[in-house]
Amino acid sequence: MQKTYKITNEDGIHARPATALVNTASKFKSEVFAEANNRKVTMKSILGVLSFGLEPGDLVTFIAEGEDASEVLEALDEIFAKESLGIAHA
């Protein structure tokens, strides 16, 4: 399962929201990855997420594989909404 977002937050994804995303992904059993800028990292690594340097207008895709994949994507969606990070991208 996967879901793509367009970053709209003027600060992009910096340390505080990246930490919230990583902490959320780490609560689940599923493998969770992020893809952006032709790279793929685990969502359970703060350094990996920050290494993207995501800025407004960038696209990021979250990919979850496992028994609770839909739940982890829903939880990441809630973080995106709560932190006003971006919008779902078709």
PDB file of N, CA and C in Angstrom:
ATOM      1  N   MET A   1       0.841  -1.163   0.000  1.00  0.00           N
ATOM      2  CA  MET A   1       0.000   0.000   0.000  1.00  0.00           C
ATOM      3  C   MET A   1       0.891   1.234   0.000  1.00  0.00           C
ATOM      4  N   GLN A   2       0.401   2.279  -0.643  1.00  0.00           N
ATOM      5  CA  GLN A   2       1.188   3.501  -0.653  1.00  0.00           C
ATOM      6  C   GLN A   2       0.301   4.723  -0.774  1.00  0.00           C
ATOM      7  N   LYS A   3       0.869   5.867  -0.383  1.00  0.00           N
ATOM      8  CA  LYS A   3       0.162   7.132  -0.476  1.00  0.00           C
ATOM      9  C   LYS A   3       1.193   8.219  -0.724  1.00  0.00           C
ATOM     10  N   THR A   4       0.860   9.143  -1.642  1.00  0.00           N
ATOM     11  CA  THR A   4       1.780  10.206  -2.025  1.00  0.00           C
ATOM     12  C   THR A   4       1.248  11.557  -1.556  1.00  0.00           C
ATOM     13  N   TYR A   5       2.164  12.397  -1.117  1.00  0.00           N
ATOM     14  CA  TYR A   5       1.824  13.738  -0.647  1.00  0.00           C
ATOM     15  C   TYR A   5       2.679  14.775  -1.360  1.00  0.00           C
ATOM     16  N   LYS A   6       2.098  15.954  -1.531  1.00  0.00           N
ATOM     17  CA  LYS A   6       2.843  17.114  -2.005  1.00  0.00           C
ATOM     18  C   LYS A   6       3.090  17.985  -0.781  1.00  0.00           C
ATOM     19  N   ILE A   7       4.346  18.315  -0.539  1.00  0.00           N
ATOM     20  CA  ILE A   7       4.705  19.130   0.614  1.00  0.00           C
ATOM     21  C   ILE A   7       4.234  20.563   0.366  1.00  0.00           C
ATOM     22  N   THR A   8       3.463  21.099   1.318  1.00  0.00           N
ATOM     23  CA  THR A   8       2.968  22.469   1.202  1.00  0.00           C
ATOM     24  C   THR A   8       3.454  23.358   2.343  1.00  0.00           C
ATOM     25  N   ASN A   9       3.966  22.769   3.412  1.00  0.00           N
ATOM     26  CA  ASN A   9       4.455  23.547   4.543  1.00  0.00           C
ATOM     27  C   ASN A   9       5.650  24.376   4.095  1.00  0.00           C
ATOM     28  N   GLU A  10       5.645  25.659   4.419  1.00  0.00           N
ATOM     29  CA  GLU A  10       6.713  26.549   3.947  1.00  0.00           C
ATOM     30  C   GLU A  10       8.091  26.178   4.482  1.00  0.00           C
ATOM     31  N   ASP A  11       8.136  25.431   5.581  1.00  0.00           N
ATOM     32  CA  ASP A  11       9.415  24.981   6.136  1.00  0.00           C
ATOM     33  C   ASP A  11       9.816  23.590   5.649  1.00  0.00           C
ATOM     34  N   GLY A  12       8.957  22.973   4.815  1.00  0.00           N
ATOM     35  CA  GLY A  12       9.233  21.613   4.373  1.00  0.00           C
ATOM     36  C   GLY A  12       9.084  20.647   5.533  1.00  0.00           C
ATOM     37  N   ILE A  13       9.797  19.532   5.459  1.00  0.00           N
ATOM     38  CA  ILE A  13       9.781  18.573   6.573  1.00  0.00           C
ATOM     39  C   ILE A  13      11.118  18.695   7.293  1.00  0.00           C
ATOM     40  N   HIS A  14      11.072  19.350   8.440  1.00  0.00           N
ATOM     41  CA  HIS A  14      12.265  19.578   9.242  1.00  0.00           C
ATOM     42  C   HIS A  14      12.243  18.634  10.441  1.00  0.00           C
ATOM     43  N   ALA A  15      13.104  18.847  11.406  1.00  0.00           N
ATOM     44  CA  ALA A  15      13.331  17.886  12.494  1.00  0.00           C
ATOM     45  C   ALA A  15      12.084  17.523  13.295  1.00  0.00           C
ATOM     46  N   ARG A  16      11.287  18.505  13.724  1.00  0.00           N
ATOM     47  CA  ARG A  16      10.147  18.193  14.593  1.00  0.00           C
ATOM     48  C   ARG A  16       9.108  17.322  13.883  1.00  0.00           C
ATOM     49  N   PRO A  17       8.615  17.692  12.698  1.00  0.00           N
ATOM     50  CA  PRO A  17       7.646  16.807  12.047  1.00  0.00           C
ATOM     51  C   PRO A  17       8.260  15.491  11.578  1.00  0.00           C
ATOM     52  N   ALA A  18       9.528  15.510  11.206  1.00  0.00           N
ATOM     53  CA  ALA A  18      10.187  14.264  10.806  1.00  0.00           C
ATOM     54  C   ALA A  18      10.227  13.301  11.981  1.00  0.00           C
ATOM     55  N   THR A  19      10.498  13.827  13.167  1.00  0.00           N
ATOM     56  CA  THR A  19      10.514  13.000  14.376  1.00  0.00           C
ATOM     57  C   THR A  19       9.136  12.405  14.635  1.00  0.00           C
ATOM     58  N   ALA A  20       8.092  13.209  14.468  1.00  0.00           N
ATOM     59  CA  ALA A  20       6.727  12.718  14.670  1.00  0.00           C
ATOM     60  C   ALA A  20       6.405  11.601  13.676  1.00  0.00           C
ATOM     61  N   LEU A  21       6.824  11.755  12.431  1.00  0.00           N
ATOM     62  CA  LEU A  21       6.576  10.732  11.413  1.00  0.00           C
ATOM     63  C   LEU A  21       7.323   9.440  11.742  1.00  0.00           C
ATOM     64  N   VAL A  22       8.589   9.555  12.118  1.00  0.00           N
ATOM     65  CA  VAL A  22       9.406   8.376  12.438  1.00  0.00           C
ATOM     66  C   VAL A  22       8.862   7.669  13.678  1.00  0.00           C
ATOM     67  N   ASN A  23       8.525   8.435  14.716  1.00  0.00           N
ATOM     68  CA  ASN A  23       7.983   7.834  15.933  1.00  0.00           C
ATOM     69  C   ASN A  23       6.677   7.102  15.647  1.00  0.00           C
ATOM     70  N   THR A  24       5.856   7.662  14.785  1.00  0.00           N
ATOM     71  CA  THR A  24       4.586   7.027  14.420  1.00  0.00           C
ATOM     72  C   THR A  24       4.841   5.742  13.648  1.00  0.00           C
ATOM     73  N   ALA A  25       5.687   5.794  12.630  1.00  0.00           N
ATOM     74  CA  ALA A  25       5.977   4.609  11.815  1.00  0.00           C
ATOM     75  C   ALA A  25       6.579   3.491  12.665  1.00  0.00           C
ATOM     76  N   SER A  26       7.359   3.859  13.657  1.00  0.00           N
ATOM     77  CA  SER A  26       8.041   2.873  14.496  1.00  0.00           C
ATOM     78  C   SER A  26       7.097   2.101  15.413  1.00  0.00           C
ATOM     79  N   LYS A  27       5.896   2.588  15.601  1.00  0.00           N
ATOM     80  CA  LYS A  27       4.922   1.921  16.467  1.00  0.00           C
ATOM     81  C   LYS A  27       4.267   0.711  15.799  1.00  0.00           C
ATOM     82  N   PHE A  28       4.486   0.563  14.491  1.00  0.00           N
ATOM     83  CA  PHE A  28       3.806  -0.488  13.733  1.00  0.00           C
ATOM     84  C   PHE A  28       4.771  -1.600  13.351  1.00  0.00           C
ATOM     85  N   LYS A  29       4.209  -2.780  13.104  1.00  0.00           N
ATOM     86  CA  LYS A  29       5.001  -3.943  12.699  1.00  0.00           C
ATOM     87  C   LYS A  29       5.401  -3.886  11.227  1.00  0.00           C
ATOM     88  N   SER A  30       4.592  -3.239  10.407  1.00  0.00           N
ATOM     89  CA  SER A  30       4.860  -3.187   8.965  1.00  0.00           C
ATOM     90  C   SER A  30       6.178  -2.493   8.659  1.00  0.00           C
ATOM     91  N   GLU A  31       6.767  -2.899   7.543  1.00  0.00           N
ATOM     92  CA  GLU A  31       7.908  -2.168   7.001  1.00  0.00           C
ATOM     93  C   GLU A  31       7.334  -0.908   6.350  1.00  0.00           C
ATOM     94  N   VAL A  32       7.935   0.235   6.651  1.00  0.00           N
ATOM     95  CA  VAL A  32       7.441   1.502   6.115  1.00  0.00           C
ATOM     96  C   VAL A  32       8.613   2.244   5.496  1.00  0.00           C
ATOM     97  N   PHE A  33       8.412   2.676   4.255  1.00  0.00           N
ATOM     98  CA  PHE A  33       9.458   3.386   3.522  1.00  0.00           C
ATOM     99  C   PHE A  33       8.919   4.711   3.006  1.00  0.00           C
ATOM    100  N   ALA A  34       9.834   5.618   2.720  1.00  0.00           N
ATOM    101  CA  ALA A  34       9.497   6.866   2.046  1.00  0.00           C
ATOM    102  C   ALA A  34      10.339   6.931   0.779  1.00  0.00           C
ATOM    103  N   GLU A  35       9.707   7.383  -0.291  1.00  0.00           N
ATOM    104  CA  GLU A  35      10.415   7.605  -1.557  1.00  0.00           C
ATOM    105  C   GLU A  35      10.258   9.059  -1.955  1.00  0.00           C
ATOM    106  N   ALA A  36      11.390   9.682  -2.283  1.00  0.00           N
ATOM    107  CA  ALA A  36      11.396  11.062  -2.758  1.00  0.00           C
ATOM    108  C   ALA A  36      12.720  11.311  -3.459  1.00  0.00           C
ATOM    109  N   ASN A  37      12.706  12.191  -4.423  1.00  0.00           N
ATOM    110  CA  ASN A  37      13.942  12.579  -5.119  1.00  0.00           C
ATOM    111  C   ASN A  37      14.746  11.371  -5.597  1.00  0.00           C
ATOM    112  N   ASN A  38      14.039  10.367  -6.129  1.00  0.00           N
ATOM    113  CA  ASN A  38      14.658   9.153  -6.667  1.00  0.00           C
ATOM    114  C   ASN A  38      15.442   8.348  -5.637  1.00  0.00           C
ATOM    115  N   ARG A  39      15.043   8.448  -4.355  1.00  0.00           N
ATOM    116  CA  ARG A  39      15.672   7.689  -3.280  1.00  0.00           C
ATOM    117  C   ARG A  39      14.596   7.050  -2.425  1.00  0.00           C
ATOM    118  N   LYS A  40      14.970   5.996  -1.711  1.00  0.00           N
ATOM    119  CA  LYS A  40      14.046   5.289  -0.826  1.00  0.00           C
ATOM    120  C   LYS A  40      14.747   5.047   0.501  1.00  0.00           C
ATOM    121  N   VAL A  41      14.064   5.417   1.599  1.00  0.00           N
ATOM    122  CA  VAL A  41      14.620   5.213   2.941  1.00  0.00           C
ATOM    123  C   VAL A  41      13.553   4.598   3.841  1.00  0.00           C
ATOM    124  N   THR A  42      13.997   3.990   4.931  1.00  0.00           N
ATOM    125  CA  THR A  42      13.057   3.481   5.908  1.00  0.00           C
ATOM    126  C   THR A  42      12.479   4.646   6.698  1.00  0.00           C
ATOM    127  N   MET A  43      11.198   4.553   7.015  1.00  0.00           N
ATOM    128  CA  MET A  43      10.540   5.588   7.813  1.00  0.00           C
ATOM    129  C   MET A  43      10.834   5.417   9.293  1.00  0.00           C
ATOM    130  N   LYS A  44      11.663   4.461   9.625  1.00  0.00           N
ATOM    131  CA  LYS A  44      11.994   4.241  11.030  1.00  0.00           C
ATOM    132  C   LYS A  44      13.380   4.810  11.351  1.00  0.00           C
ATOM    133  N   SER A  45      13.886   5.669  10.463  1.00  0.00           N
ATOM    134  CA  SER A  45      15.190   6.307  10.640  1.00  0.00           C
ATOM    135  C   SER A  45      15.051   7.814  10.463  1.00  0.00           C
ATOM    136  N   ILE A  46      15.283   8.559  11.535  1.00  0.00           N
ATOM    137  CA  ILE A  46      15.177  10.016  11.452  1.00  0.00           C
ATOM    138  C   ILE A  46      16.198  10.585  10.465  1.00  0.00           C
ATOM    139  N   LEU A  47      17.402  10.032  10.449  1.00  0.00           N
ATOM    140  CA  LEU A  47      18.415  10.532   9.520  1.00  0.00           C
ATOM    141  C   LEU A  47      18.019  10.291   8.074  1.00  0.00           C
ATOM    142  N   GLY A  48      17.404   9.133   7.820  1.00  0.00           N
ATOM    143  CA  GLY A  48      16.951   8.841   6.471  1.00  0.00           C
ATOM    144  C   GLY A  48      15.908   9.837   6.004  1.00  0.00           C
ATOM    145  N   VAL A  49      14.925  10.109   6.854  1.00  0.00           N
ATOM    146  CA  VAL A  49      13.848  11.038   6.491  1.00  0.00           C
ATOM    147  C   VAL A  49      14.402  12.445   6.292  1.00  0.00           C
ATOM    148  N   LEU A  50      15.256  12.894   7.205  1.00  0.00           N
ATOM    149  CA  LEU A  50      15.825  14.239   7.081  1.00  0.00           C
ATOM    150  C   LEU A  50      16.752  14.365   5.872  1.00  0.00           C
ATOM    151  N   SER A  51      17.360  13.253   5.453  1.00  0.00           N
ATOM    152  CA  SER A  51      18.301  13.304   4.331  1.00  0.00           C
ATOM    153  C   SER A  51      17.638  13.701   3.015  1.00  0.00           C
ATOM    154  N   PHE A  52      16.309  13.570   2.940  1.00  0.00           N
ATOM    155  CA  PHE A  52      15.607  13.998   1.722  1.00  0.00           C
ATOM    156  C   PHE A  52      15.677  15.507   1.538  1.00  0.00           C
ATOM    157  N   GLY A  53      15.674  16.249   2.635  1.00  0.00           N
ATOM    158  CA  GLY A  53      15.635  17.709   2.530  1.00  0.00           C
ATOM    159  C   GLY A  53      14.363  18.175   1.851  1.00  0.00           C
ATOM    160  N   LEU A  54      13.223  17.613   2.237  1.00  0.00           N
ATOM    161  CA  LEU A  54      11.953  17.914   1.562  1.00  0.00           C
ATOM    162  C   LEU A  54      11.528  19.361   1.772  1.00  0.00           C
ATOM    163  N   GLU A  55      11.220  20.007   0.655  1.00  0.00           N
ATOM    164  CA  GLU A  55      10.825  21.411   0.643  1.00  0.00           C
ATOM    165  C   GLU A  55       9.460  21.559  -0.010  1.00  0.00           C
ATOM    166  N   PRO A  56       8.842  22.741   0.127  1.00  0.00           N
ATOM    167  CA  PRO A  56       7.529  22.952  -0.495  1.00  0.00           C
ATOM    168  C   PRO A  56       7.554  22.606  -1.983  1.00  0.00           C
ATOM    169  N   GLY A  57       6.531  21.871  -2.410  1.00  0.00           N
ATOM    170  CA  GLY A  57       6.418  21.463  -3.807  1.00  0.00           C
ATOM    171  C   GLY A  57       6.951  20.074  -4.084  1.00  0.00           C
ATOM    172  N   ASP A  58       7.796  19.537  -3.184  1.00  0.00           N
ATOM    173  CA  ASP A  58       8.334  18.188  -3.355  1.00  0.00           C
ATOM    174  C   ASP A  58       7.237  17.148  -3.126  1.00  0.00           C
ATOM    175  N   LEU A  59       7.408  15.998  -3.756  1.00  0.00           N
ATOM    176  CA  LEU A  59       6.510  14.871  -3.547  1.00  0.00           C
ATOM    177  C   LEU A  59       7.218  13.805  -2.726  1.00  0.00           C
ATOM    178  N   VAL A  60       6.460  13.191  -1.815  1.00  0.00           N
ATOM    179  CA  VAL A  60       6.981  12.077  -1.030  1.00  0.00           C
ATOM    180  C   VAL A  60       5.920  10.987  -1.021  1.00  0.00           C
ATOM    181  N   THR A  61       6.359   9.749  -1.222  1.00  0.00           N
ATOM    182  CA  THR A  61       5.447   8.605  -1.207  1.00  0.00           C
ATOM    183  C   THR A  61       5.804   7.705  -0.040  1.00  0.00           C
ATOM    184  N   PHE A  62       4.795   7.387   0.772  1.00  0.00           N
ATOM    185  CA  PHE A  62       4.969   6.439   1.864  1.00  0.00           C
ATOM    186  C   PHE A  62       4.486   5.079   1.398  1.00  0.00           C
ATOM    187  N   ILE A  63       5.299   4.058   1.633  1.00  0.00           N
ATOM    188  CA  ILE A  63       4.994   2.693   1.221  1.00  0.00           C
ATOM    189  C   ILE A  63       5.017   1.811   2.464  1.00  0.00           C
ATOM    190  N   ALA A  64       3.920   1.110   2.703  1.00  0.00           N
ATOM    191  CA  ALA A  64       3.835   0.227   3.865  1.00  0.00           C
ATOM    192  C   ALA A  64       3.564  -1.193   3.390  1.00  0.00           C
ATOM    193  N   GLU A  65       4.306  -2.128   3.957  1.00  0.00           N
ATOM    194  CA  GLU A  65       4.178  -3.539   3.602  1.00  0.00           C
ATOM    195  C   GLU A  65       4.097  -4.354   4.887  1.00  0.00           C
ATOM    196  N   GLY A  66       2.963  -5.028   5.087  1.00  0.00           N
ATOM    197  CA  GLY A  66       2.827  -5.850   6.279  1.00  0.00           C
ATOM    198  C   GLY A  66       1.395  -5.908   6.764  1.00  0.00           C
ATOM    199  N   GLU A  67       1.227  -6.545   7.927  1.00  0.00           N
ATOM    200  CA  GLU A  67      -0.107  -6.832   8.435  1.00  0.00           C
ATOM    201  C   GLU A  67      -0.895  -5.599   8.843  1.00  0.00           C
ATOM    202  N   ASP A  68      -0.209  -4.524   9.248  1.00  0.00           N
ATOM    203  CA  ASP A  68      -0.923  -3.320   9.653  1.00  0.00           C
ATOM    204  C   ASP A  68      -0.605  -2.137   8.731  1.00  0.00           C
ATOM    205  N   ALA A  69      -0.391  -2.436   7.447  1.00  0.00           N
ATOM    206  CA  ALA A  69       0.000  -1.422   6.462  1.00  0.00           C
ATOM    207  C   ALA A  69      -1.025  -0.294   6.354  1.00  0.00           C
ATOM    208  N   SER A  70      -2.305  -0.642   6.301  1.00  0.00           N
ATOM    209  CA  SER A  70      -3.312   0.410   6.153  1.00  0.00           C
ATOM    210  C   SER A  70      -3.354   1.304   7.389  1.00  0.00           C
ATOM    211  N   GLU A  71      -3.156   0.713   8.568  1.00  0.00           N
ATOM    212  CA  GLU A  71      -3.179   1.492   9.796  1.00  0.00           C
ATOM    213  C   GLU A  71      -2.005   2.463   9.879  1.00  0.00           C
ATOM    214  N   VAL A  72      -0.825   2.032   9.455  1.00  0.00           N
ATOM    215  CA  VAL A  72       0.332   2.927   9.523  1.00  0.00           C
ATOM    216  C   VAL A  72       0.167   4.074   8.534  1.00  0.00           C
ATOM    217  N   LEU A  73      -0.361   3.812   7.355  1.00  0.00           N
ATOM    218  CA  LEU A  73      -0.580   4.903   6.394  1.00  0.00           C
ATOM    219  C   LEU A  73      -1.614   5.890   6.920  1.00  0.00           C
ATOM    220  N   GLU A  74      -2.637   5.389   7.581  1.00  0.00           N
ATOM    221  CA  GLU A  74      -3.645   6.263   8.176  1.00  0.00           C
ATOM    222  C   GLU A  74      -3.023   7.129   9.275  1.00  0.00           C
ATOM    223  N   ALA A  75      -2.164   6.534  10.089  1.00  0.00           N
ATOM    224  CA  ALA A  75      -1.496   7.270  11.164  1.00  0.00           C
ATOM    225  C   ALA A  75      -0.566   8.352  10.598  1.00  0.00           C
ATOM    226  N   LEU A  76       0.157   8.037   9.524  1.00  0.00           N
ATOM    227  CA  LEU A  76       1.032   9.029   8.890  1.00  0.00           C
ATOM    228  C   LEU A  76       0.202  10.154   8.284  1.00  0.00           C
ATOM    229  N   ASP A  77      -0.968   9.803   7.739  1.00  0.00           N
ATOM    230  CA  ASP A  77      -1.880  10.800   7.183  1.00  0.00           C
ATOM    231  C   ASP A  77      -2.321  11.774   8.280  1.00  0.00           C
ATOM    232  N   GLU A  78      -2.597  11.243   9.460  1.00  0.00           N
ATOM    233  CA  GLU A  78      -3.001  12.094  10.588  1.00  0.00           C
ATOM    234  C   GLU A  78      -1.885  13.059  10.979  1.00  0.00           C
ATOM    235  N   ILE A  79      -0.641  12.597  10.946  1.00  0.00           N
ATOM    236  CA  ILE A  79       0.499  13.473  11.255  1.00  0.00           C
ATOM    237  C   ILE A  79       0.601  14.574  10.202  1.00  0.00           C
ATOM    238  N   PHE A  80       0.438  14.211   8.928  1.00  0.00           N
ATOM    239  CA  PHE A  80       0.497  15.214   7.870  1.00  0.00           C
ATOM    240  C   PHE A  80      -0.558  16.289   8.075  1.00  0.00           C
ATOM    241  N   ALA A  81      -1.763  15.887   8.469  1.00  0.00           N
ATOM    242  CA  ALA A  81      -2.844  16.847   8.705  1.00  0.00           C
ATOM    243  C   ALA A  81      -2.558  17.689   9.953  1.00  0.00           C
ATOM    244  N   LYS A  82      -2.179  17.038  11.046  1.00  0.00           N
ATOM    245  CA  LYS A  82      -1.943  17.728  12.312  1.00  0.00           C
ATOM    246  C   LYS A  82      -0.820  18.760  12.193  1.00  0.00           C
ATOM    247  N   GLU A  83       0.238  18.405  11.474  1.00  0.00           N
ATOM    248  CA  GLU A  83       1.398  19.274  11.327  1.00  0.00           C
ATOM    249  C   GLU A  83       1.297  20.210  10.109  1.00  0.00           C
ATOM    250  N   SER A  84       0.201  20.099   9.339  1.00  0.00           N
ATOM    251  CA  SER A  84       0.002  20.903   8.117  1.00  0.00           C
ATOM    252  C   SER A  84       1.212  20.793   7.192  1.00  0.00           C
ATOM    253  N   LEU A  85       1.632  19.557   6.940  1.00  0.00           N
ATOM    254  CA  LEU A  85       2.829  19.323   6.133  1.00  0.00           C
ATOM    255  C   LEU A  85       2.564  19.324   4.640  1.00  0.00           C
ATOM    256  N   GLY A  86       1.390  18.818   4.248  1.00  0.00           N
ATOM    257  CA  GLY A  86       1.120  18.720   2.821  1.00  0.00           C
ATOM    258  C   GLY A  86      -0.237  18.152   2.559  1.00  0.00           C
ATOM    259  N   ILE A  87      -0.491  17.912   1.273  1.00  0.00           N
ATOM    260  CA  ILE A  87      -1.781  17.396   0.838  1.00  0.00           C
ATOM    261  C   ILE A  87      -1.584  16.107   0.047  1.00  0.00           C
ATOM    262  N   ALA A  88      -2.604  15.252   0.113  1.00  0.00           N
ATOM    263  CA  ALA A  88      -2.555  14.009  -0.668  1.00  0.00           C
ATOM    264  C   ALA A  88      -2.456  14.372  -2.145  1.00  0.00           C
ATOM    265  N   HIS A  89      -1.689  13.601  -2.860  1.00  0.00           N
ATOM    266  CA  HIS A  89      -1.436  13.837  -4.291  1.00  0.00           C
ATOM    267  C   HIS A  89      -1.882  12.596  -5.058  1.00  0.00           C
ATOM    268  N   ALA A  90      -2.688  12.817  -6.072  1.00  0.00           N
ATOM    269  CA  ALA A  90      -3.219  11.682  -6.850  1.00  0.00           C
ATOM    270  C   ALA A  90      -2.170  11.084  -7.746  1.00  0.00           C
TER     271      ALA A  90
END
